[in-house]
Amino acid sequence: VLENLDNGPVSDALTVQKRAGASSAGKIEMEELNYFLTPHDLKRLEQYGRNLCDHHLVTDLLPSIARLYFSGRFGPDFSLSNVQAALLCGIGVQNRGVENLTAELGLPSNQVLAMFNKAVRKISIALNGIVEEHEKSSMLGGDKRRKVEAAASKMQNVVAQTLEEDATE
């Protein structure tokens, strides 16, 4: 399906976007995400989303992100607008420049860059959410946490124990 996007008009991205929503690949997990993007890459995406750097700083990440997006790996709840998907297709899959997309879409370059920035911000938030979910699941909670706290409090109160009591534990 993604091969159809390599050379055609960016409007073909809309067809692929609809199919990607019905994809059964499932949401990407943190372990798989680490194959595509490093924590530094995620930080660069976040910086561009906050208008702290130029779009050239993130263009090397866009082919991987576009492949993940158009294959439906961001999950069923994630979607970009039609223009944002077309821009991601043009820049990420077809390696076109902003000037080329401006001419094809018939939009001013500042509007194209603003829509692209919104798309990257949305993608960055989604990817950071995946990282956050992973970190949350690896934290101690519930019974595990109580057991660790109980063991730690026993270790703090060693002065109150005699040597014989400590040896029996």
PDB file of C-alpha atoms in Angstrom:
ATOM      1  CA  VAL A   1       0.000   0.000   0.000  1.00  0.00           C
ATOM      2  CA  LEU A   2       2.803   2.437   0.889  1.00  0.00           C
ATOM      3  CA  GLU A   3       4.545   1.790  -2.426  1.00  0.00           C
ATOM      4  CA  ASN A   4       1.624   3.549  -4.148  1.00  0.00           C
ATOM      5  CA  LEU A   5       2.586   6.760  -2.358  1.00  0.00           C
ATOM      6  CA  ASP A   6       6.190   6.909  -3.540  1.00  0.00           C
ATOM      7  CA  ASN A   7       5.612   8.733  -6.824  1.00  0.00           C
ATOM      8  CA  GLY A   8       1.971   9.772  -7.109  1.00  0.00           C
ATOM      9  CA  PRO A   9       0.254  12.949  -6.024  1.00  0.00           C
ATOM     10  CA  VAL A  10       0.068  13.618  -2.296  1.00  0.00           C
ATOM     11  CA  SER A  11      -3.719  13.443  -2.518  1.00  0.00           C
ATOM     12  CA  ASP A  12      -3.280   9.647  -2.720  1.00  0.00           C
ATOM     13  CA  ALA A  13      -2.341   9.833   0.955  1.00  0.00           C
ATOM     14  CA  LEU A  14      -6.026  10.251   1.787  1.00  0.00           C
ATOM     15  CA  THR A  15      -6.831   6.808   0.404  1.00  0.00           C
ATOM     16  CA  VAL A  16      -3.982   5.207   2.315  1.00  0.00           C
ATOM     17  CA  GLN A  17      -4.930   7.131   5.448  1.00  0.00           C
ATOM     18  CA  LYS A  18      -8.431   5.615   5.366  1.00  0.00           C
ATOM     19  CA  ARG A  19      -7.001   2.124   4.930  1.00  0.00           C
ATOM     20  CA  ALA A  20      -4.476   2.680   7.721  1.00  0.00           C
ATOM     21  CA  GLY A  21      -7.318   3.433  10.131  1.00  0.00           C
ATOM     22  CA  ALA A  22      -8.695  -0.043   9.440  1.00  0.00           C
ATOM     23  CA  SER A  23      -5.299  -1.700   9.847  1.00  0.00           C
ATOM     24  CA  SER A  24      -4.974  -4.513  12.349  1.00  0.00           C
ATOM     25  CA  ALA A  25      -1.266  -3.976  13.011  1.00  0.00           C
ATOM     26  CA  GLY A  26      -2.051  -2.465  16.415  1.00  0.00           C
ATOM     27  CA  LYS A  27      -0.470   0.343  18.359  1.00  0.00           C
ATOM     28  CA  ILE A  28       3.314   0.357  18.433  1.00  0.00           C
ATOM     29  CA  GLU A  29       4.977  -0.680  21.692  1.00  0.00           C
ATOM     30  CA  MET A  30       7.955   1.044  23.271  1.00  0.00           C
ATOM     31  CA  GLU A  31      10.378  -1.795  22.447  1.00  0.00           C
ATOM     32  CA  GLU A  32       9.525  -1.527  18.743  1.00  0.00           C
ATOM     33  CA  LEU A  33       9.521   2.272  18.810  1.00  0.00           C
ATOM     34  CA  ASN A  34      13.132   2.189  20.014  1.00  0.00           C
ATOM     35  CA  TYR A  35      14.080   0.550  16.688  1.00  0.00           C
ATOM     36  CA  PHE A  36      12.806   3.589  14.804  1.00  0.00           C
ATOM     37  CA  LEU A  37      13.472   6.561  17.084  1.00  0.00           C
ATOM     38  CA  THR A  38      15.899   7.339  19.885  1.00  0.00           C
ATOM     39  CA  PRO A  39      15.028   9.508  22.895  1.00  0.00           C
ATOM     40  CA  HIS A  40      17.054  12.277  21.245  1.00  0.00           C
ATOM     41  CA  ASP A  41      14.892  11.965  18.118  1.00  0.00           C
ATOM     42  CA  LEU A  42      11.742  12.305  20.231  1.00  0.00           C
ATOM     43  CA  LYS A  43      13.232  15.433  21.824  1.00  0.00           C
ATOM     44  CA  ARG A  44      13.926  16.921  18.373  1.00  0.00           C
ATOM     45  CA  LEU A  45      10.313  16.281  17.339  1.00  0.00           C
ATOM     46  CA  GLU A  46       9.103  17.934  20.529  1.00  0.00           C
ATOM     47  CA  GLN A  47      11.347  20.944  19.939  1.00  0.00           C
ATOM     48  CA  TYR A  48      10.049  21.401  16.408  1.00  0.00           C
ATOM     49  CA  GLY A  49       6.480  21.060  17.665  1.00  0.00           C
ATOM     50  CA  ARG A  50       7.191  23.908  20.090  1.00  0.00           C
ATOM     51  CA  ASN A  51       8.680  26.082  17.307  1.00  0.00           C
ATOM     52  CA  LEU A  52      12.138  25.920  18.894  1.00  0.00           C
ATOM     53  CA  CYS A  53      13.914  24.745  15.720  1.00  0.00           C
ATOM     54  CA  ASP A  54      13.605  24.620  11.936  1.00  0.00           C
ATOM     55  CA  HIS A  55      11.797  21.851  10.038  1.00  0.00           C
ATOM     56  CA  HIS A  56      15.100  20.737   8.528  1.00  0.00           C
ATOM     57  CA  LEU A  57      16.092  19.369  11.946  1.00  0.00           C
ATOM     58  CA  VAL A  58      13.363  16.701  11.815  1.00  0.00           C
ATOM     59  CA  THR A  59      13.211  15.786   8.111  1.00  0.00           C
ATOM     60  CA  ASP A  60      15.508  12.779   8.613  1.00  0.00           C
ATOM     61  CA  LEU A  61      12.943  11.293  11.046  1.00  0.00           C
ATOM     62  CA  LEU A  62       9.946  11.703   8.756  1.00  0.00           C
ATOM     63  CA  PRO A  63      10.338   8.599   6.549  1.00  0.00           C
ATOM     64  CA  SER A  64      10.138   6.317   9.620  1.00  0.00           C
ATOM     65  CA  ILE A  65       7.290   8.307  11.143  1.00  0.00           C
ATOM     66  CA  ALA A  66       5.352   8.387   7.863  1.00  0.00           C
ATOM     67  CA  ARG A  67       5.695   4.619   7.440  1.00  0.00           C
ATOM     68  CA  LEU A  68       4.447   4.080  10.990  1.00  0.00           C
ATOM     69  CA  TYR A  69       1.549   6.483  10.505  1.00  0.00           C
ATOM     70  CA  PHE A  70       0.380   5.165   7.128  1.00  0.00           C
ATOM     71  CA  SER A  71       0.609   1.573   8.351  1.00  0.00           C
ATOM     72  CA  GLY A  72      -1.697   2.441  11.270  1.00  0.00           C
ATOM     73  CA  ARG A  73       0.840   1.918  14.066  1.00  0.00           C
ATOM     74  CA  PHE A  74      -0.168   5.017  16.059  1.00  0.00           C
ATOM     75  CA  GLY A  75      -3.378   3.280  17.099  1.00  0.00           C
ATOM     76  CA  PRO A  76      -7.013   3.628  16.088  1.00  0.00           C
ATOM     77  CA  ASP A  77      -7.562   6.853  18.055  1.00  0.00           C
ATOM     78  CA  PHE A  78      -4.820   8.801  16.276  1.00  0.00           C
ATOM     79  CA  SER A  79      -5.458  10.639  13.033  1.00  0.00           C
ATOM     80  CA  LEU A  80      -4.179  13.641  11.141  1.00  0.00           C
ATOM     81  CA  SER A  81      -6.244  15.978   9.008  1.00  0.00           C
ATOM     82  CA  ASN A  82      -6.238  15.391   5.265  1.00  0.00           C
ATOM     83  CA  VAL A  83      -3.807  18.241   4.608  1.00  0.00           C
ATOM     84  CA  GLN A  84      -1.497  17.094   7.421  1.00  0.00           C
ATOM     85  CA  ALA A  85      -1.508  13.524   6.057  1.00  0.00           C
ATOM     86  CA  ALA A  86      -0.759  14.830   2.562  1.00  0.00           C
ATOM     87  CA  LEU A  87       2.165  16.865   3.911  1.00  0.00           C
ATOM     88  CA  LEU A  88       3.522  13.884   5.857  1.00  0.00           C
ATOM     89  CA  CYS A  89       3.229  11.804   2.698  1.00  0.00           C
ATOM     90  CA  GLY A  90       4.945  14.406   0.540  1.00  0.00           C
ATOM     91  CA  ILE A  91       7.804  15.194   2.902  1.00  0.00           C
ATOM     92  CA  GLY A  92       8.173  11.822   4.624  1.00  0.00           C
ATOM     93  CA  VAL A  93       7.455   9.240   1.926  1.00  0.00           C
ATOM     94  CA  GLN A  94       8.122  11.092  -1.327  1.00  0.00           C
ATOM     95  CA  ASN A  95      11.042  13.232  -0.021  1.00  0.00           C
ATOM     96  CA  ARG A  96       9.611  16.376  -1.580  1.00  0.00           C
ATOM     97  CA  GLY A  97      10.412  19.878  -0.472  1.00  0.00           C
ATOM     98  CA  VAL A  98       7.987  22.370   1.010  1.00  0.00           C
ATOM     99  CA  GLU A  99       8.120  24.478  -2.171  1.00  0.00           C
ATOM    100  CA  ASN A 100       7.014  21.534  -4.289  1.00  0.00           C
ATOM    101  CA  LEU A 101       4.103  20.743  -1.947  1.00  0.00           C
ATOM    102  CA  THR A 102       3.105  24.402  -1.823  1.00  0.00           C
ATOM    103  CA  ALA A 103       2.703  24.394  -5.596  1.00  0.00           C
ATOM    104  CA  GLU A 104       0.808  21.077  -5.680  1.00  0.00           C
ATOM    105  CA  LEU A 105      -1.586  21.905  -2.849  1.00  0.00           C
ATOM    106  CA  GLY A 106      -2.091  25.515  -3.897  1.00  0.00           C
ATOM    107  CA  LEU A 107      -1.452  26.842  -0.383  1.00  0.00           C
ATOM    108  CA  PRO A 108       0.958  29.549   0.767  1.00  0.00           C
ATOM    109  CA  SER A 109       4.258  28.251   2.161  1.00  0.00           C
ATOM    110  CA  ASN A 110       3.663  29.713   5.634  1.00  0.00           C
ATOM    111  CA  GLN A 111       0.347  27.862   5.856  1.00  0.00           C
ATOM    112  CA  VAL A 112       1.951  24.613   4.665  1.00  0.00           C
ATOM    113  CA  LEU A 113       4.672  24.940   7.309  1.00  0.00           C
ATOM    114  CA  ALA A 114       2.093  25.761  10.004  1.00  0.00           C
ATOM    115  CA  MET A 115       0.027  22.685   9.141  1.00  0.00           C
ATOM    116  CA  PHE A 116       3.161  20.568   9.051  1.00  0.00           C
ATOM    117  CA  ASN A 117       4.164  21.903  12.473  1.00  0.00           C
ATOM    118  CA  LYS A 118       0.750  20.972  13.871  1.00  0.00           C
ATOM    119  CA  ALA A 119       1.104  17.461  12.461  1.00  0.00           C
ATOM    120  CA  VAL A 120       4.563  17.014  13.987  1.00  0.00           C
ATOM    121  CA  ARG A 121       3.323  18.364  17.324  1.00  0.00           C
ATOM    122  CA  LYS A 122       0.445  15.894  17.288  1.00  0.00           C
ATOM    123  CA  ILE A 123       2.801  13.028  16.387  1.00  0.00           C
ATOM    124  CA  SER A 124       5.240  14.073  19.098  1.00  0.00           C
ATOM    125  CA  ILE A 125       2.501  14.082  21.731  1.00  0.00           C
ATOM    126  CA  ALA A 126       1.363  10.619  20.623  1.00  0.00           C
ATOM    127  CA  LEU A 127       4.891   9.194  20.712  1.00  0.00           C
ATOM    128  CA  ASN A 128       5.592  10.738  24.112  1.00  0.00           C
ATOM    129  CA  GLY A 129       2.330   9.170  25.313  1.00  0.00           C
ATOM    130  CA  ILE A 130       3.648   5.747  24.283  1.00  0.00           C
ATOM    131  CA  VAL A 131       6.862   6.393  26.217  1.00  0.00           C
ATOM    132  CA  GLU A 132       4.867   7.590  29.230  1.00  0.00           C
ATOM    133  CA  GLU A 133       2.658   4.475  29.194  1.00  0.00           C
ATOM    134  CA  HIS A 134       5.748   2.275  29.136  1.00  0.00           C
ATOM    135  CA  GLU A 135       7.361   4.134  32.031  1.00  0.00           C
ATOM    136  CA  LYS A 136       4.138   4.035  34.020  1.00  0.00           C
ATOM    137  CA  SER A 137       3.845   0.270  33.576  1.00  0.00           C
ATOM    138  CA  SER A 138       7.423  -0.265  34.751  1.00  0.00           C
ATOM    139  CA  MET A 139       6.907   1.667  37.993  1.00  0.00           C
ATOM    140  CA  LEU A 140       6.186  -0.099  41.253  1.00  0.00           C
ATOM    141  CA  GLY A 141       2.580  -0.044  42.334  1.00  0.00           C
ATOM    142  CA  GLY A 142       0.082  -1.828  44.546  1.00  0.00           C
ATOM    143  CA  ASP A 143       1.301  -4.888  46.432  1.00  0.00           C
ATOM    144  CA  LYS A 144       4.826  -4.750  45.012  1.00  0.00           C
ATOM    145  CA  ARG A 145       5.261  -1.247  46.337  1.00  0.00           C
ATOM    146  CA  ARG A 146       3.954  -2.145  49.811  1.00  0.00           C
ATOM    147  CA  LYS A 147       6.335  -5.108  50.043  1.00  0.00           C
ATOM    148  CA  VAL A 148       9.319  -2.987  49.040  1.00  0.00           C
ATOM    149  CA  GLU A 149       8.317  -0.242  51.510  1.00  0.00           C
ATOM    150  CA  ALA A 150       7.917  -2.807  54.305  1.00  0.00           C
ATOM    151  CA  ALA A 151      11.355  -4.264  53.570  1.00  0.00           C
ATOM    152  CA  ALA A 152      12.853  -0.773  53.493  1.00  0.00           C
ATOM    153  CA  SER A 153      11.264   0.191  56.810  1.00  0.00           C
ATOM    154  CA  LYS A 154      12.650  -3.000  58.406  1.00  0.00           C
ATOM    155  CA  MET A 155      16.090  -2.022  57.158  1.00  0.00           C
ATOM    156  CA  GLN A 156      15.713   1.440  58.706  1.00  0.00           C
ATOM    157  CA  ASN A 157      14.812   0.053  62.121  1.00  0.00           C
ATOM    158  CA  VAL A 158      17.793  -2.279  62.544  1.00  0.00           C
ATOM    159  CA  VAL A 159      18.929  -0.491  65.690  1.00  0.00           C
ATOM    160  CA  ALA A 160      15.756  -1.585  67.478  1.00  0.00           C
ATOM    161  CA  GLN A 161      16.549  -5.255  66.759  1.00  0.00           C
ATOM    162  CA  THR A 162      18.953  -7.317  68.745  1.00  0.00           C
ATOM    163  CA  LEU A 163      21.624  -9.284  66.968  1.00  0.00           C
ATOM    164  CA  GLU A 164      19.741 -12.532  67.653  1.00  0.00           C
ATOM    165  CA  GLU A 165      16.471 -11.148  66.159  1.00  0.00           C
ATOM    166  CA  ASP A 166      18.324  -9.983  63.065  1.00  0.00           C
ATOM    167  CA  ALA A 167      19.965 -13.390  62.639  1.00  0.00           C
ATOM    168  CA  THR A 168      16.612 -15.196  62.807  1.00  0.00           C
ATOM    169  CA  GLU A 169      15.238 -13.123  59.919  1.00  0.00           C
TER     170      GLU A 169
END
